[in-house]
Amino acid sequence: MAEEFDGALLRRGDAGYEDARRATMWNAFVPDRFPDVIVRAASEQDAVRAVRLARDEDLRIGVRSGGHSWAGNHVRDGGMLLDLSALDEVTVDPDARRATVQPGKEGAALLKDLAAHDLFFPGGHCVGVCVGGYLLQGGFGWNGRVHGPACMSVEAIDVVTAEGELVRADATHHPDLYWAARGAGPGFFGVVTRFHVRVYERPKVVTQGVYLFDVDVLDEVYTWAAEIGPKVPRIMELMVFLHRDHEGAAELAVTGPVLAADDEEADEALAILDTLPVRDRAKLALPKVPVTMDDLYAGSHAIYPDDHRYAVDNMWTHAGAGELLPRIRAIADSIPAAPSHFLWMNWDAAGGPPREDMAFSVEDRTYLALYGVWDDPARDEQMVSWATDHMRAMEPLATGIQLADENLGRRPAKFVSDENLARLDAIRATYDPDGRFHPWMGRL
Ligand SMILES: Cc1cc2nc3c(=O)[nH]c(=O)nc-3n(C[C@H](O)[C@H](O)[C@H](O)COP(=O)(O)OP(=O)(O)OC[C@H]3O[C@@H](n4cnc5c(N)ncnc54)[C@H](O)[C@@H]3O)c2cc1C
């Protein structure tokens, strides 16, 4: 069978199988789950062949593009793991402000290709994240507060259905499949081989403000962040990082990256950081640092370094500081050494562009996420429990989760509205009646 693929096929037990399985994961905490077959697609037709083979051999399929699913959603027991990382073609139509991009393309690399045409796309914040998984789950990227979740910029997809047919899905052809592909994330029931997306004018000025604080101003910083949220200009991504410094003391970093049309717009946005009430107590205050997109990516990469073990969990909330602070203090007390951290991100969904009718349907004012990072396998259980249990303790304040940082296998949570989950189930029953594609690893 292997010779029928432009790429390669490996069965469990073949030489190279284990290396290939592990290589599909970015997270070094590779799950003990073993697919029967791994197909490394080298072409769109390979994706079609793989689904047809899975039908013939009655294999369930897990799909991988960039392998940045923290949970390793694509690595399941039995069935087929279909690796699309080699499919990374991009085409750009600058006049129409449209592009097509294959799922194995890194968002950061897409931005570079677009910048050559003075264009932009709200790609993810970190190098390595590929558009396949990113766009299916929603996509929270640079200037995402301006353009909405990145899946709102998807106009059509090319997708191999469970029948093994390559079809185009958009608002008029297979509209249900198109609806589902914008938000079903790791539970999508097809193989996307190409996204057709709208692209935007490139922001000309990239800058940010950065403030570092000792943890003794924790209450003041989060109270300010919770109150100021809706007033933050949409071109600023206000984030508060809680982590430990080199000496092991907890500290807070308030960062406000800004992607603006010009200097005036950038300065107006940065002015919101002047309202930080404890500004004069900052250990480091950098009100305006001119940076490049590469600098922003390097900054993100520093807190999400390669070759480490990760356990993450997350939630959306509109709770006020009064309700959140006791839980945040508990996180500060227990936080492991850096680069483990707790992220507070101001999203303010209500103030953004109107949302389209799509599967993606759970978001809120504030995004909170825990990232446990470690190396020693002996700490696996402790680190998993740190991320999962702290998030579980905050569940009463949550409106749901982002599929970007999902931990559904350990803590099932709401990731789309109840109505949209029922519709997704109905569409799955039509397009994938035999359950050819693995569903989410957990759900409520
Ligand atoms: C370091 C790091 C930084 C991140 N930063 C961000 C961020 O800034 N914003 C954000 O929104 N998210 C972020 N994420 C989360 C990331 O977007 C998701 O994990 C996303 O799923 C990754 O896409 P991928 O293609 O690299 O991953 P994969 O692991 O390959 O894909 C995840 C899942 O999506 C499905 N899938 C993937 N490709 C296809 C396809 N072609 N057809 C059908 N189904 C498919 C599969 O079910 C797969 O298991 C980050 C993750 C990491 C590890």
Short mmCIF file of C-alpha atoms in Angstrom, two decimals, residues 17-341:
data_model
loop_
_atom_site.label_atom_id
_atom_site.label_comp_id
_atom_site.label_asym_id
_atom_site.label_seq_id
_atom_site.Cartn_x
_atom_site.Cartn_y
_atom_site.Cartn_z
CA TYR A 17 7.16 4.19 13.40
CA GLU A 18 7.96 5.46 16.90
CA ASP A 19 10.13 8.32 15.65
CA ALA A 20 7.35 9.31 13.25
CA ARG A 21 4.72 9.15 16.02
CA ARG A 22 6.78 11.29 18.40
CA ALA A 23 7.69 13.74 15.65
CA THR A 24 4.03 14.58 15.19
CA MET A 25 4.00 16.19 18.67
CA TRP A 26 5.41 19.61 19.47
CA ASN A 27 4.79 19.03 23.21
CA ALA A 28 7.54 16.73 24.57
CA PHE A 29 4.91 15.21 26.90
CA VAL A 30 3.93 12.65 24.24
CA PRO A 31 0.84 10.63 25.14
CA ASP A 32 0.99 6.83 25.48
CA ARG A 33 -1.43 6.37 22.62
CA PHE A 34 -0.51 4.40 19.53
CA PRO A 35 -2.22 4.62 16.14
CA ASP A 36 -2.07 1.50 13.96
CA VAL A 37 -1.01 3.42 10.86
CA ILE A 38 0.74 6.74 10.23
CA VAL A 39 0.39 8.37 6.82
CA ARG A 40 2.69 11.24 5.98
CA ALA A 41 0.87 12.97 3.15
CA ALA A 42 2.98 14.69 0.50
CA SER A 43 0.10 15.92 -1.64
CA GLU A 44 -3.59 16.76 -1.55
CA GLN A 45 -4.24 13.47 -3.36
CA ASP A 46 -2.47 11.63 -0.52
CA ALA A 47 -5.11 12.98 1.85
CA VAL A 48 -7.80 11.54 -0.43
CA ARG A 49 -5.94 8.19 -0.66
CA ALA A 50 -5.50 8.11 3.12
CA VAL A 51 -9.22 8.56 3.82
CA ARG A 52 -10.07 5.88 1.25
CA LEU A 53 -7.56 3.51 2.85
CA ALA A 54 -9.06 4.24 6.26
CA ARG A 55 -12.48 3.37 4.86
CA ASP A 56 -11.18 0.12 3.35
CA GLU A 57 -9.47 -0.92 6.58
CA ASP A 58 -12.13 0.55 8.88
CA LEU A 59 -9.67 2.87 10.65
CA ARG A 60 -10.65 5.96 12.60
CA ILE A 61 -8.64 9.02 11.58
CA GLY A 62 -6.76 11.62 13.63
CA VAL A 63 -5.44 14.56 11.62
CA ARG A 64 -2.25 16.51 12.27
CA SER A 65 -1.10 19.76 10.65
CA GLY A 66 1.43 21.55 12.88
CA GLY A 67 1.15 19.19 15.86
CA HIS A 68 0.74 22.07 18.32
CA SER A 69 -2.28 20.57 20.05
CA TRP A 70 -0.99 20.56 23.64
CA ALA A 71 -3.01 17.43 24.34
CA GLY A 72 -1.84 15.58 21.22
CA ASN A 73 -5.42 15.28 20.02
CA HIS A 74 -4.27 13.60 16.80
CA VAL A 75 -2.39 10.80 18.63
CA ARG A 76 -5.08 8.25 19.46
CA ASP A 77 -5.07 4.53 20.15
CA GLY A 78 -5.63 2.52 17.01
CA GLY A 79 -6.74 3.86 13.65
CA MET A 80 -4.83 6.19 11.35
CA LEU A 81 -2.79 9.28 12.13
CA LEU A 82 -2.78 11.44 9.01
CA ASP A 83 0.10 13.91 9.03
CA LEU A 84 -0.41 16.92 6.71
CA SER A 85 2.60 18.94 7.84
CA ALA A 86 4.19 18.79 4.37
CA LEU A 87 1.19 20.54 2.81
CA ASP A 88 2.21 24.17 3.18
CA GLU A 89 1.53 25.93 -0.12
CA VAL A 90 0.40 29.57 -0.13
CA THR A 91 -1.04 31.65 -2.98
CA VAL A 92 -1.74 35.37 -2.68
CA ASP A 93 -4.03 37.55 -4.77
CA PRO A 94 -3.09 41.05 -3.58
CA ASP A 95 -5.69 42.84 -5.69
CA ALA A 96 -8.55 40.76 -4.37
CA ARG A 97 -7.02 40.75 -0.86
CA ARG A 98 -7.39 37.01 -0.73
CA ALA A 99 -5.01 34.10 -0.15
CA THR A 100 -5.12 30.33 -0.04
CA VAL A 101 -3.08 28.45 2.50
CA GLN A 102 -2.55 24.77 3.16
CA PRO A 103 -2.86 23.43 6.71
CA GLY A 104 0.82 22.69 7.34
CA LYS A 105 1.81 26.34 6.88
CA GLU A 106 3.04 28.10 10.01
CA GLY A 107 1.08 31.24 10.79
CA ALA A 108 4.32 33.19 11.30
CA ALA A 109 5.58 32.10 7.87
CA LEU A 110 2.24 33.05 6.30
CA LEU A 111 2.60 36.53 7.78
CA LYS A 112 6.03 36.87 6.15
CA ASP A 113 4.66 35.79 2.76
CA LEU A 114 1.84 38.32 3.09
CA ALA A 115 4.12 41.12 4.31
CA ALA A 116 5.89 40.90 0.94
CA HIS A 117 2.60 42.19 -0.52
CA ASP A 118 2.04 44.64 2.35
CA LEU A 119 -0.75 42.37 3.58
CA PHE A 120 -1.56 40.76 6.92
CA PHE A 121 -3.52 37.93 8.53
CA PRO A 122 -4.42 37.47 12.22
CA GLY A 123 -2.12 34.45 12.68
CA GLY A 124 -1.27 32.88 16.06
CA HIS A 125 1.16 34.46 18.49
CA CYS A 126 3.84 31.79 18.34
CA VAL A 127 6.14 30.36 15.71
CA GLY A 128 5.35 26.77 14.87
CA VAL A 129 1.56 26.95 15.23
CA CYS A 130 0.15 25.91 11.86
CA VAL A 131 -3.02 27.18 10.28
CA GLY A 132 -4.69 23.72 10.15
CA GLY A 133 -5.55 23.30 13.81
CA TYR A 134 -5.44 27.05 14.50
CA LEU A 135 -8.18 28.05 12.03
CA LEU A 136 -10.47 25.13 12.82
CA GLN A 137 -10.60 25.96 16.54
CA GLY A 138 -11.18 29.71 16.17
CA GLY A 139 -7.76 31.30 16.14
CA PHE A 140 -6.66 34.06 18.53
CA GLY A 141 -3.85 35.87 16.83
CA TRP A 142 -2.18 39.19 16.23
CA ASN A 143 -4.83 41.89 15.91
CA GLY A 144 -7.48 39.24 16.55
CA ARG A 145 -9.40 41.80 18.57
CA VAL A 146 -9.72 43.88 15.39
CA HIS A 147 -10.55 41.09 12.93
CA GLY A 148 -12.26 38.65 15.30
CA PRO A 149 -11.27 35.01 15.71
CA ALA A 150 -9.23 34.11 12.62
CA CYS A 151 -11.81 31.57 11.43
CA MET A 152 -14.04 34.57 10.62
CA SER A 153 -11.60 35.33 7.78
CA VAL A 154 -12.04 31.87 6.23
CA GLU A 155 -14.24 32.13 3.12
CA ALA A 156 -14.01 28.53 1.96
CA ILE A 157 -12.21 25.26 2.60
CA ASP A 158 -11.13 22.37 0.42
CA VAL A 159 -11.93 19.29 2.42
CA VAL A 160 -11.76 15.53 2.04
CA THR A 161 -15.00 14.12 3.41
CA ALA A 162 -15.40 10.82 5.23
CA GLU A 163 -16.54 9.45 1.85
CA GLY A 164 -13.06 10.18 0.49
CA GLU A 165 -14.27 12.99 -1.83
CA LEU A 166 -12.37 16.27 -2.13
CA VAL A 167 -14.96 19.07 -2.11
CA ARG A 168 -15.05 22.86 -1.76
CA ALA A 169 -17.20 24.05 1.15
CA ASP A 170 -18.32 27.66 1.45
CA ALA A 171 -21.45 29.66 2.17
CA THR A 172 -23.29 28.08 -0.78
CA HIS A 173 -21.62 24.68 -1.33
CA HIS A 174 -21.74 22.26 1.60
CA PRO A 175 -22.65 25.21 3.85
CA ASP A 176 -23.00 22.94 6.90
CA LEU A 177 -19.46 21.68 6.52
CA TYR A 178 -18.22 25.26 6.13
CA TRP A 179 -20.19 26.28 9.23
CA ALA A 180 -18.68 23.41 11.24
CA ALA A 181 -15.11 24.05 10.07
CA ARG A 182 -15.17 27.44 11.78
CA GLY A 183 -15.10 26.32 15.40
CA ALA A 184 -15.27 22.50 15.61
CA GLY A 185 -11.48 22.46 16.10
CA PRO A 186 -10.11 19.08 17.20
CA GLY A 187 -13.53 17.50 16.70
CA PHE A 188 -13.84 18.40 12.99
CA PHE A 189 -14.97 15.52 10.76
CA GLY A 190 -13.07 15.96 7.50
CA VAL A 191 -9.53 16.65 6.29
CA VAL A 192 -8.97 20.26 5.31
CA THR A 193 -6.38 20.49 2.58
CA ARG A 194 -6.67 24.22 1.88
CA PHE A 195 -8.17 27.35 3.44
CA HIS A 196 -9.34 30.28 1.31
CA VAL A 197 -8.98 33.40 3.43
CA ARG A 198 -9.48 37.15 3.39
CA VAL A 199 -6.33 39.13 4.14
CA TYR A 200 -5.90 42.68 5.39
CA GLU A 201 -3.73 45.75 5.13
CA ARG A 202 -0.50 45.30 7.06
CA PRO A 203 -0.24 47.40 10.23
CA LYS A 204 2.78 49.63 9.65
CA VAL A 205 3.75 50.31 13.25
CA VAL A 206 4.52 47.57 15.78
CA THR A 207 5.31 48.60 19.33
CA GLN A 208 4.56 47.66 22.90
CA GLY A 209 4.53 48.81 26.51
CA VAL A 210 5.99 46.53 29.20
CA TYR A 211 5.78 46.84 33.00
CA LEU A 212 7.21 44.40 35.58
CA PHE A 213 5.93 44.25 39.16
CA ASP A 214 6.55 42.34 42.35
CA VAL A 215 3.64 40.16 43.26
CA ASP A 216 2.68 42.36 46.22
CA VAL A 217 0.71 44.58 43.81
CA LEU A 218 -1.19 41.58 42.44
CA ASP A 219 -4.58 42.81 43.67
CA GLU A 220 -4.12 46.29 42.20
CA VAL A 221 -2.91 45.04 38.81
CA TYR A 222 -5.71 42.52 38.28
CA THR A 223 -8.37 44.87 39.59
CA TRP A 224 -7.20 47.47 37.07
CA ALA A 225 -7.01 44.89 34.25
CA ALA A 226 -10.53 43.64 34.95
CA GLU A 227 -12.01 47.13 35.00
CA ILE A 228 -10.12 48.62 32.08
CA GLY A 229 -10.83 45.73 29.66
CA PRO A 230 -13.53 47.20 27.40
CA LYS A 231 -11.70 50.55 27.19
CA VAL A 232 -8.50 49.04 25.80
CA PRO A 233 -8.13 50.06 22.12
CA ARG A 234 -8.69 47.05 19.91
CA ILE A 235 -5.25 47.32 18.34
CA MET A 236 -3.71 46.55 21.75
CA GLU A 237 -3.57 43.02 23.18
CA LEU A 238 -3.38 43.68 26.90
CA MET A 239 -1.93 40.67 28.72
CA VAL A 240 -0.81 40.05 32.28
CA PHE A 241 1.68 37.23 32.83
CA LEU A 242 2.18 35.78 36.30
CA HIS A 243 5.39 33.74 36.64
CA ARG A 244 8.46 33.32 38.82
CA ASP A 245 11.62 35.37 38.30
CA HIS A 246 15.12 33.88 38.26
CA GLU A 247 15.30 33.93 42.06
CA GLY A 248 11.99 32.10 42.33
CA ALA A 249 9.82 35.05 43.44
CA ALA A 250 6.44 35.43 41.76
CA GLU A 251 6.21 38.52 39.55
CA LEU A 252 3.78 40.14 37.13
CA ALA A 253 4.49 41.33 33.60
CA VAL A 254 1.92 43.67 32.06
CA THR A 255 2.41 43.80 28.30
CA GLY A 256 0.52 45.74 25.68
CA PRO A 257 1.67 44.95 22.15
CA VAL A 258 0.15 47.28 19.57
CA LEU A 259 -0.15 46.79 15.80
CA ALA A 260 -1.18 50.16 14.39
CA ALA A 261 -1.57 51.97 11.09
CA ASP A 262 0.74 54.79 12.17
CA ASP A 263 2.61 56.28 15.14
CA GLU A 264 -0.23 58.51 16.20
CA GLU A 265 -2.64 55.57 16.46
CA ALA A 266 0.00 53.55 18.33
CA ASP A 267 0.60 56.34 20.88
CA GLU A 268 -3.12 56.75 21.47
CA ALA A 269 -3.39 53.03 22.22
CA LEU A 270 -0.36 52.93 24.52
CA ALA A 271 -1.82 55.77 26.58
CA ILE A 272 -4.18 53.28 28.28
CA LEU A 273 -1.16 51.88 30.15
CA ASP A 274 -0.71 55.29 31.82
CA THR A 275 -3.83 54.48 33.83
CA LEU A 276 -2.07 51.59 35.64
CA PRO A 277 -2.47 52.72 39.25
CA VAL A 278 0.77 51.18 40.54
CA ARG A 279 2.90 52.31 37.64
CA ASP A 280 5.36 54.08 39.93
CA ARG A 281 6.04 50.79 41.72
CA ALA A 282 7.13 48.97 38.57
CA LYS A 283 10.51 47.21 38.76
CA LEU A 284 10.81 47.89 35.05
CA ALA A 285 8.78 50.40 33.06
CA LEU A 286 9.04 50.56 29.29
CA PRO A 287 6.11 52.71 28.13
CA LYS A 288 6.97 52.36 24.42
CA VAL A 289 9.33 49.86 22.87
CA PRO A 290 9.52 49.86 19.08
CA VAL A 291 9.62 46.23 17.97
CA THR A 292 9.22 44.12 14.86
CA MET A 293 6.89 41.16 14.32
CA ASP A 294 10.00 38.96 14.63
CA ASP A 295 10.64 40.47 18.08
CA LEU A 296 7.07 39.73 19.14
CA TYR A 297 7.42 36.12 17.96
CA ALA A 298 10.77 35.79 19.75
CA GLY A 299 9.15 37.08 22.96
CA SER A 300 6.38 34.48 22.71
CA HIS A 301 8.86 31.73 21.93
CA ALA A 302 10.80 32.57 25.08
CA ILE A 303 7.82 31.65 27.25
CA TYR A 304 6.81 28.64 25.14
CA PRO A 305 10.22 27.09 24.39
CA ASP A 306 10.55 23.90 22.32
CA ASP A 307 11.48 20.51 23.77
CA HIS A 308 9.68 20.81 27.10
CA ARG A 309 6.75 19.00 28.65
CA TYR A 310 3.53 21.05 28.83
CA ALA A 311 0.17 20.73 30.58
CA VAL A 312 -2.33 23.52 29.96
CA ASP A 313 -5.90 24.47 30.73
CA ASN A 314 -8.03 27.55 30.20
CA MET A 315 -11.32 29.39 30.58
CA TRP A 316 -13.33 32.37 29.43
CA THR A 317 -14.85 34.63 32.04
CA HIS A 318 -16.47 37.98 32.66
CA ALA A 319 -16.08 37.68 36.43
CA GLY A 320 -14.82 40.75 38.23
CA ALA A 321 -11.55 40.94 40.13
CA GLY A 322 -13.31 40.49 43.47
CA GLU A 323 -14.39 36.98 42.52
CA LEU A 324 -11.21 36.01 40.70
CA LEU A 325 -8.59 37.34 43.09
CA PRO A 326 -8.73 34.56 45.73
CA ARG A 327 -8.12 31.99 42.99
CA ILE A 328 -5.37 34.06 41.37
CA ARG A 329 -3.60 34.44 44.72
CA ALA A 330 -3.69 30.63 45.09
CA ILE A 331 -2.14 30.32 41.63
CA ALA A 332 0.58 32.84 42.54
CA ASP A 333 1.42 30.86 45.69
CA SER A 334 1.69 27.56 43.86
CA ILE A 335 3.09 28.56 40.49
CA PRO A 336 6.04 26.36 39.39
CA ALA A 337 9.31 27.83 38.11
CA ALA A 338 9.36 29.72 34.78
CA PRO A 339 8.55 29.26 31.99
CA SER A 340 5.37 27.96 33.66
CA HIS A 341 2.94 30.87 33.82
#
